[in-house]
Every structure is written in C-alpha cells, then in structure tokens.
C-alpha cells in the first residue's frame, strides 16, 4: 500500500536561527505537520487514536539534513506510510517547492500502546487496519 500526504510550508522568521537558516529542530515540527495530514487521510489523526483507546508514542526518529532552508522559502513536506502491520513507520521528505531540491529526509516509528493498561501492542490494533482497509 502506498499512501502519502503533502503539505506546503512557508518558512516563518521565528524558525530561523542566528545563522539565517531553519534551526535543525524545526524540521521535526515539519515532519509532524505532514504526519498529521497523512493520518487525517485515513481518519486516524491523534484525537481518533485517543478515542480508539490507543496511544501511539514516537519511539524512533531519524533525520538526514541535506541542505538548509531559509526564511521565506516555500517547502513541500511529504509523509509516506512505510509500515503499518506491527508499528507505524512513516517516511518524510522535505523539498524546495520551486526547484524540487531535497533538503531533509527521515522517518519516524510509532508503536501502539493500550491507553487503559499502558501495555505495548506487538501488532497494530484492528482499528488501524480497518481504517487502512477502507482505502
């Protein structure tokens, strides 16, 4: 299954550091915005996750900085579902909107935790599989 979502980001002034480039930590925020757009495609964004009785903490995050972004630059952030049967693994790519130049890439891994018992789920809950089956 190939499922992706894309969002536009206009780099705001407050995301830029003293070196006049986007501070490295803000790329995680851009990944998060794209991830939420992806999860909304299957109607399983964070409020729906919580309502289903599961929490999905991020347990792994990897980023590779290729080129820096700067104030006013228009970016495209894409999130792609890579794995979903035992965990959520989402890949990310941030590019310059105009040129397509790759700026940052990475992935995150989230695991399902039963909200009431705090027990780690070793397979993805049926609710996620059902949401993905409707696609």
PDB file of C-alpha atoms in Angstrom:
ATOM      1  CA  UNK A   1       0.000   0.000   0.000  1.00  0.00           C
ATOM      2  CA  UNK A   2       1.367   3.401  -0.966  1.00  0.00           C
ATOM      3  CA  UNK A   3      -0.200   6.260   0.941  1.00  0.00           C
ATOM      4  CA  UNK A   4       1.262   9.764   1.071  1.00  0.00           C
ATOM      5  CA  UNK A   5       0.249  13.275   2.032  1.00  0.00           C
ATOM      6  CA  UNK A   6       1.922  16.555   1.164  1.00  0.00           C
ATOM      7  CA  UNK A   7       1.739  19.962   2.785  1.00  0.00           C
ATOM      8  CA  UNK A   8       3.203  23.352   1.954  1.00  0.00           C
ATOM      9  CA  UNK A   9       5.308  25.208   4.497  1.00  0.00           C
ATOM     10  CA  UNK A  10       6.294  28.846   4.216  1.00  0.00           C
ATOM     11  CA  UNK A  11       9.312  29.172   6.491  1.00  0.00           C
ATOM     12  CA  UNK A  12       8.468  31.822   9.108  1.00  0.00           C
ATOM     13  CA  UNK A  13      11.047  34.226  10.522  1.00  0.00           C
ATOM     14  CA  UNK A  14      10.826  32.679  14.003  1.00  0.00           C
ATOM     15  CA  UNK A  15      12.023  29.295  12.638  1.00  0.00           C
ATOM     16  CA  UNK A  16      15.358  30.794  11.540  1.00  0.00           C
ATOM     17  CA  UNK A  17      18.442  30.688  13.780  1.00  0.00           C
ATOM     18  CA  UNK A  18      21.298  33.227  14.097  1.00  0.00           C
ATOM     19  CA  UNK A  19      22.967  31.657  11.039  1.00  0.00           C
ATOM     20  CA  UNK A  20      19.882  32.663   8.968  1.00  0.00           C
ATOM     21  CA  UNK A  21      18.809  29.080   8.258  1.00  0.00           C
ATOM     22  CA  UNK A  22      15.998  26.979   9.700  1.00  0.00           C
ATOM     23  CA  UNK A  23      17.057  25.711  13.129  1.00  0.00           C
ATOM     24  CA  UNK A  24      17.534  21.941  12.880  1.00  0.00           C
ATOM     25  CA  UNK A  25      14.833  21.108  15.438  1.00  0.00           C
ATOM     26  CA  UNK A  26      12.080  22.721  13.384  1.00  0.00           C
ATOM     27  CA  UNK A  27      12.340  20.011  10.745  1.00  0.00           C
ATOM     28  CA  UNK A  28      10.813  17.632  13.306  1.00  0.00           C
ATOM     29  CA  UNK A  29       7.845  20.016  13.522  1.00  0.00           C
ATOM     30  CA  UNK A  30       7.547  19.988   9.728  1.00  0.00           C
ATOM     31  CA  UNK A  31       7.577  16.171   9.790  1.00  0.00           C
ATOM     32  CA  UNK A  32       4.802  16.270  12.397  1.00  0.00           C
ATOM     33  CA  UNK A  33       2.611  18.533  10.263  1.00  0.00           C
ATOM     34  CA  UNK A  34       2.998  16.172   7.306  1.00  0.00           C
ATOM     35  CA  UNK A  35       2.351  13.113   9.519  1.00  0.00           C
ATOM     36  CA  UNK A  36      -0.909  14.639  10.781  1.00  0.00           C
ATOM     37  CA  UNK A  37      -2.018  15.278   7.189  1.00  0.00           C
ATOM     38  CA  UNK A  38      -1.263  11.641   6.359  1.00  0.00           C
ATOM     39  CA  UNK A  39      -3.189  10.333   9.364  1.00  0.00           C
ATOM     40  CA  UNK A  40      -6.158  12.570   8.532  1.00  0.00           C
ATOM     41  CA  UNK A  41      -6.363  10.838   5.132  1.00  0.00           C
ATOM     42  CA  UNK A  42      -7.377   7.639   6.916  1.00  0.00           C
ATOM     43  CA  UNK A  43      -9.401   9.397   9.633  1.00  0.00           C
ATOM     44  CA  UNK A  44      -6.947   8.331  12.332  1.00  0.00           C
ATOM     45  CA  UNK A  45      -5.333  11.569  13.464  1.00  0.00           C
ATOM     46  CA  UNK A  46      -4.409  11.918  17.141  1.00  0.00           C
ATOM     47  CA  UNK A  47      -7.927  12.605  18.528  1.00  0.00           C
ATOM     48  CA  UNK A  48      -9.202   9.492  16.693  1.00  0.00           C
ATOM     49  CA  UNK A  49      -6.288   7.456  18.048  1.00  0.00           C
ATOM     50  CA  UNK A  50      -7.076   8.512  21.584  1.00  0.00           C
ATOM     51  CA  UNK A  51     -10.791   7.856  21.100  1.00  0.00           C
ATOM     52  CA  UNK A  52      -9.968   4.341  19.856  1.00  0.00           C
ATOM     53  CA  UNK A  53      -8.235   3.545  23.146  1.00  0.00           C
ATOM     54  CA  UNK A  54      -4.666   3.579  21.881  1.00  0.00           C
ATOM     55  CA  UNK A  55      -1.724   5.909  22.287  1.00  0.00           C
ATOM     56  CA  UNK A  56       0.950   5.991  19.604  1.00  0.00           C
ATOM     57  CA  UNK A  57       4.204   7.358  21.043  1.00  0.00           C
ATOM     58  CA  UNK A  58       7.132   8.028  18.745  1.00  0.00           C
ATOM     59  CA  UNK A  59       9.880   5.557  19.690  1.00  0.00           C
ATOM     60  CA  UNK A  60      12.334   6.304  16.899  1.00  0.00           C
ATOM     61  CA  UNK A  61      13.128   9.371  14.832  1.00  0.00           C
ATOM     62  CA  UNK A  62      15.807   9.664  12.172  1.00  0.00           C
ATOM     63  CA  UNK A  63      16.689  12.764  10.156  1.00  0.00           C
ATOM     64  CA  UNK A  64      19.244  13.416   7.444  1.00  0.00           C
ATOM     65  CA  UNK A  65      19.961  17.056   6.705  1.00  0.00           C
ATOM     66  CA  UNK A  66      20.961  17.526   3.077  1.00  0.00           C
ATOM     67  CA  UNK A  67      20.580  21.290   2.502  1.00  0.00           C
ATOM     68  CA  UNK A  68      19.345  24.077   4.739  1.00  0.00           C
ATOM     69  CA  UNK A  69      16.134  26.063   4.310  1.00  0.00           C
ATOM     70  CA  UNK A  70      15.842  29.785   4.963  1.00  0.00           C
ATOM     71  CA  UNK A  71      13.312  32.435   5.886  1.00  0.00           C
ATOM     72  CA  UNK A  72      10.535  32.862   3.331  1.00  0.00           C
ATOM     73  CA  UNK A  73      11.422  29.707   1.434  1.00  0.00           C
ATOM     74  CA  UNK A  74       8.445  27.660   0.325  1.00  0.00           C
ATOM     75  CA  UNK A  75       8.823  23.990   1.209  1.00  0.00           C
ATOM     76  CA  UNK A  76       6.938  20.825   0.378  1.00  0.00           C
ATOM     77  CA  UNK A  77       6.799  18.240   3.156  1.00  0.00           C
ATOM     78  CA  UNK A  78       5.701  14.722   2.224  1.00  0.00           C
ATOM     79  CA  UNK A  79       4.849  11.915   4.636  1.00  0.00           C
ATOM     80  CA  UNK A  80       4.570   8.367   3.293  1.00  0.00           C
ATOM     81  CA  UNK A  81       3.289   5.315   5.136  1.00  0.00           C
ATOM     82  CA  UNK A  82       6.064   2.701   5.001  1.00  0.00           C
ATOM     83  CA  UNK A  83       4.870   0.070   7.532  1.00  0.00           C
ATOM     84  CA  UNK A  84       1.670  -0.420   9.479  1.00  0.00           C
ATOM     85  CA  UNK A  85       1.147  -4.056  10.500  1.00  0.00           C
ATOM     86  CA  UNK A  86       3.236  -4.083  13.697  1.00  0.00           C
ATOM     87  CA  UNK A  87       4.096  -0.414  14.022  1.00  0.00           C
ATOM     88  CA  UNK A  88       3.634   2.833  12.149  1.00  0.00           C
ATOM     89  CA  UNK A  89       6.732   3.697  10.176  1.00  0.00           C
ATOM     90  CA  UNK A  90       6.411   6.918   8.235  1.00  0.00           C
ATOM     91  CA  UNK A  91       8.981   8.279   5.819  1.00  0.00           C
ATOM     92  CA  UNK A  92       9.462  12.012   5.254  1.00  0.00           C
ATOM     93  CA  UNK A  93      10.900  14.160   2.520  1.00  0.00           C
ATOM     94  CA  UNK A  94      11.190  17.944   2.632  1.00  0.00           C
ATOM     95  CA  UNK A  95      11.995  19.652  -0.643  1.00  0.00           C
ATOM     96  CA  UNK A  96      12.145  23.170  -2.019  1.00  0.00           C
ATOM     97  CA  UNK A  97       8.718  23.789  -3.561  1.00  0.00           C
ATOM     98  CA  UNK A  98      10.065  25.656  -6.609  1.00  0.00           C
ATOM     99  CA  UNK A  99      13.115  23.595  -7.562  1.00  0.00           C
ATOM    100  CA  UNK A 100      12.338  20.196  -6.044  1.00  0.00           C
ATOM    101  CA  UNK A 101      15.755  20.182  -4.369  1.00  0.00           C
ATOM    102  CA  UNK A 102      15.878  17.702  -1.483  1.00  0.00           C
ATOM    103  CA  UNK A 103      16.525  19.416   1.844  1.00  0.00           C
ATOM    104  CA  UNK A 104      15.785  16.893   4.589  1.00  0.00           C
ATOM    105  CA  UNK A 105      14.634  13.285   4.745  1.00  0.00           C
ATOM    106  CA  UNK A 106      13.937  10.853   7.540  1.00  0.00           C
ATOM    107  CA  UNK A 107      11.475   8.532   9.187  1.00  0.00           C
ATOM    108  CA  UNK A 108       9.632   8.000  12.447  1.00  0.00           C
ATOM    109  CA  UNK A 109       8.394   4.864  14.168  1.00  0.00           C
ATOM    110  CA  UNK A 110       5.372   4.807  16.450  1.00  0.00           C
ATOM    111  CA  UNK A 111       4.015   1.848  18.391  1.00  0.00           C
ATOM    112  CA  UNK A 112       0.534   1.237  19.725  1.00  0.00           C
ATOM    113  CA  UNK A 113       0.064   1.303  23.488  1.00  0.00           C
ATOM    114  CA  UNK A 114      -3.278   0.371  25.047  1.00  0.00           C
ATOM    115  CA  UNK A 115      -4.356   3.572  26.805  1.00  0.00           C
ATOM    116  CA  UNK A 116      -6.043   1.951  29.817  1.00  0.00           C
ATOM    117  CA  UNK A 117      -3.401  -0.681  30.605  1.00  0.00           C
ATOM    118  CA  UNK A 118      -0.303   1.022  29.127  1.00  0.00           C
ATOM    119  CA  UNK A 119       0.574  -2.309  27.504  1.00  0.00           C
ATOM    120  CA  UNK A 120       2.622  -2.265  24.323  1.00  0.00           C
ATOM    121  CA  UNK A 121       0.811  -3.875  21.409  1.00  0.00           C
ATOM    122  CA  UNK A 122       3.038  -6.113  19.308  1.00  0.00           C
ATOM    123  CA  UNK A 123       0.682  -5.920  16.311  1.00  0.00           C
ATOM    124  CA  UNK A 124      -1.236  -2.893  15.136  1.00  0.00           C
ATOM    125  CA  UNK A 125      -4.755  -2.684  16.558  1.00  0.00           C
ATOM    126  CA  UNK A 126      -7.686  -3.724  14.386  1.00  0.00           C
ATOM    127  CA  UNK A 127      -8.952  -0.143  14.279  1.00  0.00           C
ATOM    128  CA  UNK A 128      -5.869   0.978  12.322  1.00  0.00           C
ATOM    129  CA  UNK A 129      -6.043  -1.985   9.965  1.00  0.00           C
ATOM    130  CA  UNK A 130      -9.738  -1.272   9.379  1.00  0.00           C
ATOM    131  CA  UNK A 131      -9.009   2.376   8.593  1.00  0.00           C
ATOM    132  CA  UNK A 132      -6.341   1.364   6.099  1.00  0.00           C
ATOM    133  CA  UNK A 133      -8.575  -1.339   4.596  1.00  0.00           C
ATOM    134  CA  UNK A 134     -11.110   1.290   3.565  1.00  0.00           C
ATOM    135  CA  UNK A 135      -8.562   2.835   1.174  1.00  0.00           C
TER     136      UNK A 135
END
